[in-house]
Coordinates of C-alpha atoms in Angstrom, one line a residue:
M30 CA -115.7 14.2 -20.6
A31 CA -112.8 16.3 -21.2
L32 CA -112.8 19.8 -22.5
Y33 CA -111.1 20.7 -25.8
E34 CA -110.1 23.9 -27.8
H35 CA -110.4 22.6 -31.7
V36 CA -109.2 24.9 -34.6
F37 CA -109.2 24.0 -38.2
L38 CA -108.0 26.0 -41.4
A39 CA -110.0 25.5 -44.5
R40 CA -108.6 26.4 -48.0
Q41 CA -108.9 30.2 -49.1
D42 CA -111.1 29.7 -52.3
L43 CA -113.8 27.8 -50.5
A44 CA -117.4 29.9 -49.7
Q45 CA -118.2 30.6 -46.3
A46 CA -121.4 28.5 -46.5
Q47 CA -118.8 25.3 -47.2
V48 CA -116.5 26.1 -44.2
D49 CA -119.8 26.3 -42.0
T50 CA -121.3 23.2 -43.5
M51 CA -117.3 21.8 -42.6
A52 CA -118.2 23.0 -38.8
E53 CA -121.7 21.4 -38.8
A54 CA -119.9 18.2 -39.8
V55 CA -117.6 18.5 -36.7
T56 CA -120.7 19.0 -34.6
K57 CA -122.4 16.1 -35.8
I58 CA -119.4 13.7 -34.9
V59 CA -119.1 15.1 -31.3
E60 CA -123.0 14.9 -30.8
D61 CA -123.0 11.3 -32.5
H62 CA -120.3 10.5 -29.4
Q63 CA -122.4 12.0 -26.8
G64 CA -120.3 14.9 -26.4
K65 CA -121.4 18.6 -27.1
V66 CA -119.9 21.6 -28.7
V67 CA -120.3 24.5 -26.4
K68 CA -119.2 27.5 -28.8
T69 CA -118.3 27.8 -32.6
E70 CA -116.4 31.0 -33.6
T71 CA -115.7 31.8 -37.7
W72 CA -112.9 34.1 -37.4
G73 CA -112.9 34.6 -41.4
L74 CA -110.5 34.7 -44.1
R75 CA -107.3 35.4 -42.5
S76 CA -103.7 35.9 -44.2
L77 CA -101.2 32.8 -43.0
A78 CA -97.9 33.6 -41.8
Y79 CA -96.5 31.5 -44.7
R80 CA -97.6 29.5 -47.3
M81 CA -99.3 26.0 -46.9
V82 CA -100.6 24.0 -49.7
K83 CA -100.2 26.5 -52.3
N84 CA -102.3 29.0 -49.8
R85 CA -101.7 32.3 -48.7
K86 CA -104.9 32.9 -46.7
A87 CA -107.5 30.2 -44.8
H88 CA -110.7 30.4 -43.2
Y89 CA -110.1 30.0 -39.3
V90 CA -112.9 28.3 -37.4
M91 CA -112.1 27.7 -33.4
M92 CA -114.7 25.2 -31.6
E93 CA -115.1 24.5 -27.8
I94 CA -116.0 20.8 -27.3
D95 CA -116.9 18.8 -24.4
A96 CA -116.5 15.0 -25.3
P97 CA -114.6 11.8 -24.7
G98 CA -111.0 11.1 -25.9
D99 CA -112.2 9.0 -28.7
T100 CA -114.4 12.1 -30.3
V101 CA -111.0 14.0 -31.0
A102 CA -109.3 11.1 -32.7
E103 CA -112.4 10.7 -35.0
I104 CA -112.4 14.5 -35.7
E105 CA -108.8 14.6 -36.3
R106 CA -109.2 11.3 -38.7
Q107 CA -111.9 12.9 -40.6
H108 CA -109.4 16.3 -41.2
S109 CA -106.7 14.3 -42.3
I110 CA -108.9 12.8 -45.0
N111 CA -110.5 16.1 -46.1
E112 CA -108.3 17.9 -48.8
D113 CA -110.1 21.4 -48.2
I114 CA -108.7 21.4 -44.6
I115 CA -105.1 22.7 -44.7
R116 CA -104.3 22.4 -40.9
Y117 CA -106.0 21.6 -37.5
M118 CA -105.0 21.6 -33.9
T119 CA -107.1 20.3 -30.7
V120 CA -106.0 21.1 -27.2
K121 CA -107.1 19.8 -23.9
V122 CA -108.0 22.5 -21.4
D123 CA -109.0 22.7 -18.0
A124 CA -111.8 25.2 -18.6
H125 CA -113.5 27.0 -21.5
E126 CA -113.0 30.8 -22.0
Q127 CA -116.1 32.8 -21.1
G128 CA -117.4 35.2 -23.8
P129 CA -115.7 35.8 -27.3
S130 CA -112.0 34.4 -27.8
V131 CA -109.3 36.8 -27.7
M132 CA -109.4 36.6 -31.6
M133 CA -113.1 38.0 -31.5
R134 CA -112.0 40.6 -29.0
K135 CA -109.2 41.9 -31.3
Q136 CA -111.5 42.1 -34.4
E137 CA -113.8 44.0 -32.4
R138 CA -111.3 46.2 -31.0
D139 CA -109.7 46.8 -34.4
R140 CA -113.4 47.8 -35.7
E141 CA -113.3 50.6 -32.9
R142 CA -110.3 51.7 -33.6
G143 CA -111.4 52.6 -37.4
R144 CA -114.4 53.9 -36.2
R145 CA -112.6 56.2 -33.7
R146 CA -110.2 57.4 -36.8
E147 CA -113.0 58.1 -38.9
E148 CA -114.5 60.6 -36.7
E149 CA -111.3 62.1 -36.1
N150 CA -110.9 62.8 -40.0
A151 CA -114.5 63.7 -40.8

């Protein structure tokens, strides 16, 4: 089986629970095709670089998948039908990244900077 990283962007007006349900739907598709989801990361509601389908923000979700190629085709087919998903991208990788992704490390680094600034100002 091949290794993939799959990222999708969901509309900004959805609740986090709805976004989690979309991620679970992708997990179910992968498992139905004898694959497995190695890791799922929700990057949260983030600003977009430019407006897409009348949205200035989107919920970002990244999934690391170990599955056959026809699984990716089915995931992308389902995403193209779903009007709540603005964009999606799947990339074949040689190996999955160990630990948190770059985006998650960046968020943690930003939180740490904020804490240090608060301590300095106090």
